[in-house]
Amino acid sequence: MTGLPARASCVLVLNSGSSSVKYQVLDMDGPSRAAAGLVERIGERGARLVHRTADGGERVRETSVPGHEEALRLIAEELDTDGVGPASPRLAAVGHRVVHGGPVFSEPRLIDDEVLAEIERLVPVAPLHNPGNLAGIRTARSLNPDLPQVAVFDTAFHTTMPEHAARYAIDMRTADEHRIRRYGFHGTSHAFVSRRTAGLLGRDPSEVNVIVLHLGNGASASAVAGGRCVDTSMGLTPLEGLVMGTRSGDIDPAVVFHLSRVAGMSVGEIDTLLNQRSGLLGMCGDNDMREIRRRVEEGDWAARLAFDVYVYRIKKYIGAYLAVLGRVDAVAFTAGVGENNPAVREAAVAGLEGLGITVDPELNAAPGDSARLISPQDAATAVAVVPTDEELEIATQAFALVNG
Ligand SMILES: Nc1ncnc2c1ncn2[C@@H]1O[C@H](COP(=O)(O)OP(=O)(O)O)[C@@H](O)[C@H]1O
Ligand SMILES: CC(=O)OP(=O)(O)O
Ligand SMILES: [Mg+2]
């Protein structure tokens, strides 16, 4: 990366999970990707870093990574080699994905001690996510205390939800005292994808209604009216809604009482069951859709049932959001499963032809890595595959914030 001018046009984006850190450096002059990578299995055996350079090169390091501090130090070393490390004058900011922003944060925020303390207070409602986000922020700050750190919240896009969509029908005083309401997550992705979908239709986001289906490891649906979120499937925590890799999504809350009273499970055990041992994994032993599809093709009964429950839930949300929006211009599939799995897309809209929602089998099956329509040309509602780019969205928001 020699020959580029040394000015602060780059943003380092960190998506710190409990056992992994995904990162990218984006040069906002392009925008173009200056570097990207992943440290996985932090605190476990077999930890490794995979670093990709702008010219398509790859460097892999297999080494012990006991915690986030060591992970970020490794990342900093690799980025230094490419001239875009945390001390480089080319960096304008670090943008952090923060999953839970609670009721306070509806916009990206420059991180100070107060913002950090609030993210910490939200750990109980995002136990799988906020602790990793915090570790990433603290370590990045210590590596270069002078570099602006910006938090971009998964919940921010959903703060436009009306009260009737955000409220649970429970005792109002209890709800308010404990800030219990539906917050929604993956908002950075829902915002990016709904906007891109409008672009694909050649229309302004303010004119179109879109149902976005973000189907990754975590999965959520949103109803977006004229660029604003009016409902989404995740709630107080990222457990509500669609069936996910390891999370149940919607269940009768009385299942929790039953597991406690009848099965004798503790709250912690039930939490682990619903968040980490349920969903696709709990139903068939696999949470990777590629593996599940392979098993379905072989006639595996458990994989078939898990698949059917997964796509049936998606279909129910499409129907619900059709009712919420009144008129739907497009249904957009995104994230790992949504972008790559034609069988899921086909099954999720099967039977909705009467509502104007259907896919063209050939377009749906055709591989591709850019935003594209997969519905028949004369369809009333467009169905689209729209790759998400949460990192680009985070970098864009962080860069805009530090540049006033
Ligand atoms: N080619 C593919 N076909 C089907 N599923 C895929 C494919 N590639 C990735 N996936 C699915 O995407 C999931 C991960 O999605 P991703 O959006 O990367 O999740 P996250 O960001 O939550 O880790 C994997 O669990 C896998 O099931
Ligand atoms: C909020 C959430 O579920 O995030 P992820 O998909 O990264 O687990
Ligand atoms: Mg993701």
CSV table of C-alpha atoms and ligand atoms in Angstrom, one decimal:
chain,number,residue,atom,x,y,z
A,1,MET,CA,0.0,0.0,0.0
A,2,THR,CA,2.9,2.4,-0.8
A,3,GLY,CA,2.3,5.6,-2.7
A,4,LEU,CA,-1.0,6.4,-1.0
A,5,PRO,CA,-1.1,9.8,0.6
A,6,ALA,CA,-0.8,9.8,4.4
A,7,ARG,CA,-4.1,11.4,5.4
A,8,ALA,CA,-6.8,10.4,7.7
A,9,SER,CA,-9.3,8.9,5.3
A,10,CYS,CA,-9.5,5.4,6.8
A,11,VAL,CA,-11.7,3.8,9.4
A,12,LEU,CA,-10.9,0.6,11.3
A,13,VAL,CA,-14.2,-1.3,11.9
A,14,LEU,CA,-14.3,-3.8,14.7
A,15,ASN,CA,-17.1,-6.3,15.2
A,16,SER,CA,-16.0,-8.0,18.5
A,17,GLY,CA,-17.9,-11.1,19.5
A,18,SER,CA,-17.5,-13.3,22.5
A,19,SER,CA,-14.9,-15.5,20.9
A,20,SER,CA,-14.0,-13.7,17.6
A,21,VAL,CA,-13.1,-10.3,16.3
A,22,LYS,CA,-13.9,-9.4,12.7
A,23,TYR,CA,-12.2,-6.3,11.4
A,24,GLN,CA,-11.8,-4.2,8.3
A,25,VAL,CA,-10.0,-1.0,7.4
A,26,LEU,CA,-12.0,1.0,4.9
A,27,ASP,CA,-10.6,3.9,2.9
A,28,MET,CA,-13.5,6.3,2.7
A,29,ASP,CA,-12.0,8.1,-0.3
A,30,GLY,CA,-13.1,5.1,-2.4
A,31,PRO,CA,-14.6,3.7,-0.5
A,32,SER,CA,-12.3,0.7,-0.8
A,33,ARG,CA,-11.1,-2.1,1.5
A,34,ALA,CA,-7.5,-1.5,2.7
A,35,ALA,CA,-7.4,-4.7,4.8
A,36,ALA,CA,-9.8,-7.2,6.4
A,37,GLY,CA,-9.6,-10.2,8.7
A,38,LEU,CA,-10.8,-12.3,11.5
A,39,VAL,CA,-9.4,-13.6,14.8
A,40,GLU,CA,-11.4,-16.7,15.8
A,41,ARG,CA,-11.6,-19.1,18.8
A,42,ILE,CA,-10.3,-16.4,21.3
A,43,GLY,CA,-9.7,-18.1,24.6
A,44,GLU,CA,-10.0,-21.5,23.1
A,45,ARG,CA,-7.6,-24.1,21.5
A,46,GLY,CA,-6.9,-23.7,17.8
A,47,ALA,CA,-7.1,-19.8,17.8
A,48,ARG,CA,-6.0,-18.2,14.6
A,49,LEU,CA,-5.9,-14.9,12.7
A,50,VAL,CA,-6.7,-14.7,9.0
A,51,HIS,CA,-5.7,-11.4,7.4
A,52,ARG,CA,-6.5,-10.3,3.9
A,53,THR,CA,-4.7,-7.5,2.2
A,54,ALA,CA,-6.1,-5.1,-0.4
A,55,ASP,CA,-4.5,-6.9,-3.3
A,56,GLY,CA,-6.1,-10.2,-2.4
A,57,GLY,CA,-3.2,-11.7,-0.4
A,58,GLU,CA,-3.8,-13.7,2.7
A,59,ARG,CA,-1.7,-14.2,5.9
A,60,VAL,CA,-2.7,-16.8,8.5
A,61,ARG,CA,-1.3,-17.0,12.0
A,62,GLU,CA,-2.1,-19.9,14.3
A,63,THR,CA,-1.1,-18.8,17.8
A,64,SER,CA,-2.5,-18.7,21.4
A,65,VAL,CA,-5.0,-15.9,21.8
A,66,PRO,CA,-6.1,-15.9,25.5
A,67,GLY,CA,-8.3,-12.7,25.3
A,68,HIS,CA,-9.5,-9.7,23.3
A,69,GLU,CA,-6.4,-7.8,24.3
A,70,GLU,CA,-4.1,-10.3,22.6
A,71,ALA,CA,-6.5,-10.5,19.6
A,72,LEU,CA,-6.4,-6.8,19.0
A,73,ARG,CA,-2.6,-6.7,19.5
A,74,LEU,CA,-2.3,-9.3,16.7
A,75,ILE,CA,-4.6,-7.4,14.5
A,76,ALA,CA,-2.6,-4.2,15.1
A,77,GLU,CA,0.6,-6.0,14.1
A,78,GLU,CA,-0.9,-7.1,10.8
A,79,LEU,CA,-2.4,-3.7,10.1
A,80,ASP,CA,1.0,-2.0,10.9
A,81,THR,CA,2.5,-4.2,8.2
A,82,ASP,CA,0.0,-2.8,5.7
A,83,GLY,CA,0.6,0.8,7.0
A,84,VAL,CA,-2.9,1.1,8.5
A,85,GLY,CA,-2.3,0.2,12.1
A,86,PRO,CA,-3.9,2.0,15.1
A,87,ALA,CA,-1.0,4.5,15.2
A,88,SER,CA,-1.1,5.3,11.5
A,89,PRO,CA,-2.0,8.9,10.5
A,90,ARG,CA,-4.2,7.4,7.8
A,91,LEU,CA,-6.7,6.3,10.4
A,92,ALA,CA,-9.5,8.8,11.2
A,93,ALA,CA,-11.4,6.7,13.7
A,94,VAL,CA,-12.2,3.2,15.0
A,95,GLY,CA,-15.9,2.2,14.4
A,96,HIS,CA,-17.2,-0.4,16.8
A,97,ARG,CA,-20.3,-2.5,16.3
A,98,VAL,CA,-22.2,-2.4,19.6
A,99,VAL,CA,-25.1,-4.7,19.7
A,100,HIS,CA,-27.3,-3.3,22.5
A,101,GLY,CA,-27.7,0.5,22.8
A,102,GLY,CA,-30.8,0.3,25.0
A,103,PRO,CA,-33.2,3.3,25.0
A,104,VAL,CA,-30.5,5.9,25.1
A,105,PHE,CA,-28.6,5.6,21.8
A,106,SER,CA,-30.5,6.3,18.6
A,107,GLU,CA,-27.4,7.7,16.8
A,108,PRO,CA,-23.7,6.7,16.6
A,109,ARG,CA,-21.7,8.1,19.5
A,110,LEU,CA,-18.2,9.2,20.2
A,111,ILE,CA,-17.1,6.9,23.0
A,112,ASP,CA,-16.3,8.4,26.4
A,113,ASP,CA,-16.4,7.0,29.9
A,114,GLU,CA,-20.1,7.7,30.1
A,115,VAL,CA,-21.0,5.9,26.9
A,116,LEU,CA,-18.8,3.0,28.0
A,117,ALA,CA,-20.6,2.8,31.4
A,118,GLU,CA,-24.0,2.7,29.6
A,119,ILE,CA,-22.9,-0.1,27.3
A,120,GLU,CA,-21.8,-1.9,30.4
A,121,ARG,CA,-25.2,-1.4,32.1
A,122,LEU,CA,-26.8,-3.1,29.1
A,123,VAL,CA,-24.7,-6.4,29.4
A,124,PRO,CA,-27.6,-8.3,31.1
A,125,VAL,CA,-29.8,-7.8,28.1
A,126,ALA,CA,-27.1,-8.7,25.5
A,127,PRO,CA,-25.0,-11.2,27.4
A,128,LEU,CA,-23.7,-12.9,24.2
A,129,HIS,CA,-22.7,-9.6,22.5
A,130,ASN,CA,-22.0,-6.5,24.7
A,131,PRO,CA,-19.2,-8.0,26.7
A,132,GLY,CA,-17.1,-8.7,23.6
A,133,ASN,CA,-18.0,-5.3,22.2
A,134,LEU,CA,-16.7,-3.7,25.5
A,135,ALA,CA,-13.5,-5.7,25.5
A,136,GLY,CA,-12.9,-4.5,21.9
A,137,ILE,CA,-13.5,-0.8,22.8
A,138,ARG,CA,-11.3,-0.9,25.9
A,139,THR,CA,-8.4,-2.6,24.1
A,140,ALA,CA,-8.6,-0.3,21.0
A,141,ARG,CA,-8.6,2.7,23.3
A,142,SER,CA,-5.5,1.5,25.0
A,143,LEU,CA,-3.6,0.9,21.7
A,144,ASN,CA,-4.1,4.5,20.7
A,145,PRO,CA,-5.8,6.8,23.2
A,146,ASP,CA,-5.8,9.7,20.8
A,147,LEU,CA,-7.8,8.0,18.1
A,148,PRO,CA,-11.6,8.8,18.1
A,149,GLN,CA,-13.6,5.7,18.9
A,150,VAL,CA,-17.2,5.6,17.7
A,151,ALA,CA,-19.9,3.2,18.8
A,152,VAL,CA,-22.5,2.3,16.1
A,153,PHE,CA,-25.5,0.5,17.7
A,154,ASP,CA,-27.5,-2.4,16.2
A,155,THR,CA,-30.5,-1.0,18.0
A,156,ALA,CA,-30.3,2.5,16.6
A,157,PHE,CA,-32.3,2.0,13.3
A,158,HIS,CA,-35.2,0.5,15.3
A,159,THR,CA,-35.7,3.5,17.6
A,160,THR,CA,-38.3,4.8,15.1
A,161,MET,CA,-40.7,1.8,15.9
A,162,PRO,CA,-44.0,3.1,17.1
A,163,GLU,CA,-44.9,2.4,20.7
A,164,HIS,CA,-47.6,-0.2,19.8
A,165,ALA,CA,-44.8,-2.2,18.1
A,166,ALA,CA,-42.2,-1.6,20.7
A,167,ARG,CA,-44.3,-2.4,23.8
A,168,TYR,CA,-44.9,-5.7,25.4
A,169,ALA,CA,-48.4,-6.1,26.9
A,170,ILE,CA,-47.1,-6.4,30.5
A,171,ASP,CA,-47.6,-4.3,33.6
A,172,MET,CA,-46.5,-0.8,32.6
A,173,ARG,CA,-44.7,0.1,35.8
A,174,THR,CA,-42.6,-3.1,35.8
A,175,ALA,CA,-41.8,-2.5,32.2
A,176,ASP,CA,-40.7,1.1,32.7
A,177,GLU,CA,-38.7,0.4,35.9
A,178,HIS,CA,-36.6,-2.3,34.1
A,179,ARG,CA,-36.6,-0.7,30.7
A,180,ILE,CA,-38.4,-3.7,29.2
A,181,ARG,CA,-39.5,-3.1,25.6
A,182,ARG,CA,-38.6,-4.3,22.2
A,183,TYR,CA,-35.4,-2.8,20.9
A,184,GLY,CA,-34.5,-4.9,17.8
A,185,PHE,CA,-31.0,-5.7,16.5
A,186,HIS,CA,-29.0,-6.0,13.2
A,187,GLY,CA,-30.3,-2.4,12.6
A,188,THR,CA,-27.1,-1.4,10.7
A,189,SER,CA,-27.8,-4.2,8.3
A,190,HIS,CA,-31.6,-3.5,8.0
A,191,ALA,CA,-30.8,0.2,7.3
A,192,PHE,CA,-28.1,-0.6,4.7
A,193,VAL,CA,-30.2,-3.3,2.9
A,194,SER,CA,-33.5,-1.5,2.8
A,195,ARG,CA,-31.7,1.5,1.3
A,196,ARG,CA,-29.8,-0.7,-1.3
A,197,THR,CA,-33.1,-2.4,-2.1
A,198,ALA,CA,-34.7,0.9,-3.0
A,199,GLY,CA,-31.7,1.7,-5.1
A,200,LEU,CA,-32.1,-1.6,-6.9
A,201,LEU,CA,-35.7,-0.7,-7.7
A,202,GLY,CA,-34.4,2.7,-9.0
A,203,ARG,CA,-36.4,4.6,-6.3
A,204,ASP,CA,-35.8,6.8,-3.4
A,205,PRO,CA,-35.9,5.0,0.0
A,206,SER,CA,-38.6,7.4,1.2
A,207,GLU,CA,-41.0,6.0,-1.5
A,208,VAL,CA,-40.7,2.3,-0.8
A,209,ASN,CA,-41.8,-0.3,1.7
A,210,VAL,CA,-39.4,-3.2,2.2
A,211,ILE,CA,-39.4,-6.4,4.3
A,212,VAL,CA,-35.8,-7.2,5.1
A,213,LEU,CA,-34.9,-10.7,6.1
A,214,HIS,CA,-31.4,-10.8,7.7
A,215,LEU,CA,-30.6,-14.5,7.9
A,216,GLY,CA,-27.1,-15.1,9.4
A,217,ASN,CA,-26.2,-16.9,12.6
A,218,GLY,CA,-28.5,-14.5,14.3
A,219,ALA,CA,-31.6,-13.8,12.2
A,220,SER,CA,-34.2,-11.1,12.2
A,221,ALA,CA,-36.9,-9.6,10.0
A,222,SER,CA,-37.9,-5.9,9.7
A,223,ALA,CA,-40.7,-3.9,8.2
A,224,VAL,CA,-39.3,-0.7,6.7
A,225,ALA,CA,-41.8,2.0,5.5
A,226,GLY,CA,-40.3,4.8,3.5
A,227,GLY,CA,-36.8,4.3,5.0
A,228,ARG,CA,-38.0,4.1,8.6
A,229,CYS,CA,-38.3,0.9,10.7
A,230,VAL,CA,-41.8,0.3,11.9
A,231,ASP,CA,-41.4,-3.2,13.3
A,232,THR,CA,-38.7,-5.9,13.7
A,233,SER,CA,-38.7,-9.4,15.0
A,234,MET,CA,-36.0,-9.2,17.8
A,235,GLY,CA,-37.1,-7.8,21.1
A,236,LEU,CA,-35.6,-6.9,24.5
A,237,THR,CA,-32.7,-9.2,23.5
A,238,PRO,CA,-31.7,-10.9,20.3
A,239,LEU,CA,-33.6,-14.1,21.3
A,240,GLU,CA,-37.1,-13.2,20.0
A,241,GLY,CA,-38.4,-13.7,16.5
A,242,LEU,CA,-37.0,-16.0,13.8
A,243,VAL,CA,-35.5,-19.4,14.4
A,244,MET,CA,-31.7,-18.9,14.4
A,245,GLY,CA,-28.5,-21.0,14.3
A,246,THR,CA,-28.6,-21.7,18.1
A,247,ARG,CA,-31.5,-19.5,19.3
A,248,SER,CA,-35.1,-20.6,19.5
A,249,GLY,CA,-36.7,-17.3,18.5
A,250,ASP,CA,-40.4,-17.0,19.5
A,251,ILE,CA,-41.7,-19.4,22.1
A,252,ASP,CA,-44.5,-19.3,24.7
A,253,PRO,CA,-42.8,-17.6,27.7
A,254,ALA,CA,-44.5,-20.2,29.9
A,255,VAL,CA,-42.0,-22.7,28.5
A,256,VAL,CA,-39.5,-21.0,30.8
A,257,PHE,CA,-41.7,-21.5,33.9
A,258,HIS,CA,-42.3,-25.1,32.9
A,259,LEU,CA,-38.6,-25.8,32.5
A,260,SER,CA,-38.0,-24.3,35.9
A,261,ARG,CA,-40.9,-26.0,37.8
A,262,VAL,CA,-41.1,-29.3,36.0
A,263,ALA,CA,-37.6,-29.9,34.6
A,264,GLY,CA,-35.9,-28.3,37.6
A,265,MET,CA,-33.6,-26.2,35.5
A,266,SER,CA,-32.0,-23.0,36.8
A,267,VAL,CA,-32.5,-19.6,35.1
A,268,GLY,CA,-28.9,-19.8,33.9
A,269,GLU,CA,-29.5,-23.2,32.4
A,270,ILE,CA,-32.6,-22.1,30.6
A,271,ASP,CA,-30.8,-19.1,29.2
A,272,THR,CA,-28.1,-21.3,27.8
A,273,LEU,CA,-30.6,-23.7,26.4
A,274,LEU,CA,-32.6,-21.1,24.6
A,275,ASN,CA,-29.7,-19.0,23.4
A,276,GLN,CA,-27.0,-21.6,22.7
A,277,ARG,CA,-28.5,-25.0,22.4
A,278,SER,CA,-31.8,-24.3,20.5
A,279,GLY,CA,-32.7,-23.2,17.0
A,280,LEU,CA,-31.3,-25.3,14.1
A,281,LEU,CA,-28.6,-26.7,16.3
A,282,GLY,CA,-31.0,-27.8,19.0
A,283,MET,CA,-33.4,-29.4,16.5
A,284,CYS,CA,-30.9,-31.3,14.3
A,285,GLY,CA,-27.4,-31.0,15.8
A,286,ASP,CA,-26.1,-28.6,13.1
A,287,ASN,CA,-26.4,-24.8,12.8
A,288,ASP,CA,-24.7,-24.4,9.4
A,289,MET,CA,-27.3,-24.2,6.7
A,290,ARG,CA,-24.9,-25.7,4.2
A,291,GLU,CA,-24.7,-28.9,6.3
A,292,ILE,CA,-28.4,-28.9,6.9
A,293,ARG,CA,-29.2,-28.7,3.2
A,294,ARG,CA,-26.7,-31.5,2.5
A,295,ARG,CA,-28.5,-33.7,5.1
A,296,VAL,CA,-31.9,-32.8,3.7
A,297,GLU,CA,-30.8,-33.9,0.3
A,298,GLU,CA,-29.9,-37.2,1.8
A,299,GLY,CA,-33.3,-37.6,3.3
A,300,ASP,CA,-32.4,-36.9,6.9
A,301,TRP,CA,-35.6,-36.5,8.9
A,302,ALA,CA,-34.3,-34.2,11.7
A,303,ALA,CA,-32.6,-31.8,9.3
A,304,ARG,CA,-35.8,-31.7,7.2
A,305,LEU,CA,-37.9,-30.8,10.3
A,306,ALA,CA,-35.4,-28.1,11.4
A,307,PHE,CA,-35.4,-26.6,7.9
A,308,ASP,CA,-39.2,-26.6,7.8
A,309,VAL,CA,-39.6,-24.9,11.1
A,310,TYR,CA,-36.9,-22.3,10.1
A,311,VAL,CA,-38.6,-21.4,6.8
A,312,TYR,CA,-42.2,-21.5,8.2
A,313,ARG,CA,-41.2,-18.9,10.8
A,314,ILE,CA,-39.8,-16.7,8.1
A,315,LYS,CA,-43.0,-17.0,6.1
A,316,LYS,CA,-45.2,-16.1,9.1
A,317,TYR,CA,-43.1,-12.9,9.6
A,318,ILE,CA,-43.5,-12.0,5.9
A,319,GLY,CA,-47.2,-12.3,6.2
A,320,ALA,CA,-47.3,-10.3,9.5
A,321,TYR,CA,-45.2,-7.5,8.0
A,322,LEU,CA,-47.3,-7.4,4.8
A,323,ALA,CA,-50.2,-6.7,7.1
A,324,VAL,CA,-48.1,-4.1,9.1
A,325,LEU,CA,-47.0,-2.3,5.9
A,326,GLY,CA,-50.2,-2.6,3.9
A,327,ARG,CA,-48.2,-2.4,0.7
A,328,VAL,CA,-44.9,-4.1,0.1
A,329,ASP,CA,-42.6,-3.1,-2.8
A,330,ALA,CA,-39.9,-5.6,-2.1
A,331,VAL,CA,-38.8,-8.5,0.1
A,332,ALA,CA,-35.0,-8.5,0.5
A,333,PHE,CA,-33.0,-11.5,1.6
A,334,THR,CA,-29.5,-10.9,3.2
A,335,ALA,CA,-26.7,-12.2,5.4
A,336,GLY,CA,-24.9,-15.6,5.2
A,337,VAL,CA,-28.0,-17.8,4.6
A,338,GLY,CA,-30.2,-15.2,2.9
A,339,GLU,CA,-27.5,-14.3,0.3
A,340,ASN,CA,-26.3,-17.9,-0.4
A,341,ASN,CA,-29.2,-20.3,0.0
A,342,PRO,CA,-31.8,-20.6,-2.8
A,343,ALA,CA,-33.7,-23.4,-1.0
A,344,VAL,CA,-34.4,-21.2,2.0
A,345,ARG,CA,-35.5,-18.3,-0.2
A,346,GLU,CA,-37.8,-20.5,-2.3
A,347,ALA,CA,-39.4,-22.3,0.7
A,348,ALA,CA,-39.9,-19.0,2.7
A,349,VAL,CA,-42.1,-17.5,-0.1
A,350,ALA,CA,-43.7,-20.7,-1.3
A,351,GLY,CA,-47.5,-20.4,-1.2
A,352,LEU,CA,-47.4,-16.5,-1.2
A,353,GLU,CA,-48.0,-16.3,-5.0
A,354,GLY,CA,-51.6,-15.1,-4.3
A,355,LEU,CA,-50.1,-12.2,-2.4
A,356,GLY,CA,-47.9,-11.3,-5.3
A,357,ILE,CA,-44.7,-12.6,-3.7
A,358,THR,CA,-42.8,-15.3,-5.6
A,359,VAL,CA,-39.4,-16.1,-7.0
A,360,ASP,CA,-38.3,-17.1,-10.5
A,361,PRO,CA,-36.7,-20.5,-10.0
A,362,GLU,CA,-33.8,-19.8,-12.4
A,363,LEU,CA,-33.0,-16.4,-11.1
A,364,ASN,CA,-33.2,-17.6,-7.6
A,365,ALA,CA,-30.8,-20.5,-8.3
A,366,ALA,CA,-28.3,-18.4,-10.3
A,367,PRO,CA,-25.2,-17.7,-8.2
A,368,GLY,CA,-24.1,-14.0,-7.7
A,369,ASP,CA,-22.5,-11.8,-5.3
A,370,SER,CA,-24.2,-8.4,-6.0
A,371,ALA,CA,-27.7,-7.1,-5.3
A,372,ARG,CA,-30.2,-8.7,-7.7
A,373,LEU,CA,-33.9,-9.3,-8.3
A,374,ILE,CA,-35.0,-12.9,-8.2
A,375,SER,CA,-38.8,-12.4,-8.8
A,376,PRO,CA,-40.4,-12.8,-12.2
A,377,GLN,CA,-40.4,-9.6,-14.2
A,378,ASP,CA,-44.1,-9.0,-14.0
A,379,ALA,CA,-44.4,-9.7,-10.2
A,380,ALA,CA,-46.4,-7.3,-8.1
A,381,THR,CA,-43.7,-7.4,-5.4
A,382,ALA,CA,-40.0,-7.5,-6.0
A,383,VAL,CA,-38.0,-10.3,-4.3
A,384,ALA,CA,-34.3,-9.5,-4.0
A,385,VAL,CA,-31.0,-10.8,-2.8
A,386,VAL,CA,-29.1,-7.8,-1.3
A,387,PRO,CA,-25.7,-8.5,0.2
A,388,THR,CA,-25.3,-6.7,3.5
A,389,ASP,CA,-22.2,-4.7,4.4
A,390,GLU,CA,-22.4,-3.8,8.1
A,391,GLU,CA,-18.7,-2.8,8.1
A,392,LEU,CA,-19.1,-0.3,5.3
A,393,GLU,CA,-22.2,1.2,7.0
A,394,ILE,CA,-20.4,1.4,10.4
A,395,ALA,CA,-17.4,3.1,8.7
A,396,THR,CA,-19.6,5.5,6.9
A,397,GLN,CA,-21.4,6.5,10.1
A,398,ALA,CA,-18.2,6.7,12.1
A,399,PHE,CA,-16.4,8.8,9.4
A,400,ALA,CA,-19.3,11.2,9.2
A,401,LEU,CA,-19.4,11.7,12.9
A,402,VAL,CA,-15.7,12.5,13.3
A,403,ASN,CA,-15.7,14.8,10.3
A,404,GLY,CA,-18.6,16.8,11.8
B,1,LIG,N1,-23.0,-20.9,0.7
B,1,LIG,C1,-23.8,-21.0,1.8
B,1,LIG,N2,-24.9,-21.7,1.7
B,1,LIG,C2,-25.8,-21.7,2.8
B,1,LIG,N3,-25.6,-21.1,3.9
B,1,LIG,C3,-24.4,-20.4,4.0
B,1,LIG,C4,-23.5,-20.3,3.0
B,1,LIG,N4,-22.5,-19.5,3.4
B,1,LIG,C5,-22.8,-19.1,4.7
B,1,LIG,N5,-24.0,-19.7,5.1
B,1,LIG,C6,-24.6,-19.6,6.3
B,1,LIG,O1,-24.4,-18.3,6.9
B,1,LIG,C7,-24.3,-18.4,8.3
B,1,LIG,C8,-23.4,-17.3,8.8
B,1,LIG,O2,-24.0,-16.1,8.3
B,1,LIG,P1,-23.3,-14.7,8.7
B,1,LIG,O3,-24.1,-13.6,8.1
B,1,LIG,O4,-21.9,-14.7,8.3
B,1,LIG,O5,-23.4,-14.8,10.2
B,1,LIG,P2,-22.9,-13.9,11.4
B,1,LIG,O6,-22.4,-12.6,10.9
B,1,LIG,O7,-24.0,-13.8,12.4
B,1,LIG,O8,-21.7,-14.8,12.0
B,1,LIG,C9,-23.6,-19.8,8.5
B,1,LIG,O9,-24.1,-20.3,9.7
B,1,LIG,C10,-24.1,-20.6,7.4
B,1,LIG,O10,-25.2,-21.4,7.8
B,2,LIG,C1,-27.7,-9.4,17.4
B,2,LIG,C2,-27.3,-10.6,16.8
B,2,LIG,O1,-27.9,-11.6,16.8
B,2,LIG,O2,-26.0,-10.6,16.2
B,2,LIG,P1,-25.3,-11.8,15.5
B,2,LIG,O3,-26.1,-12.2,14.3
B,2,LIG,O4,-24.0,-11.2,15.1
B,2,LIG,O5,-25.2,-12.9,16.5
B,3,MG,MG,-23.6,-10.9,11.1
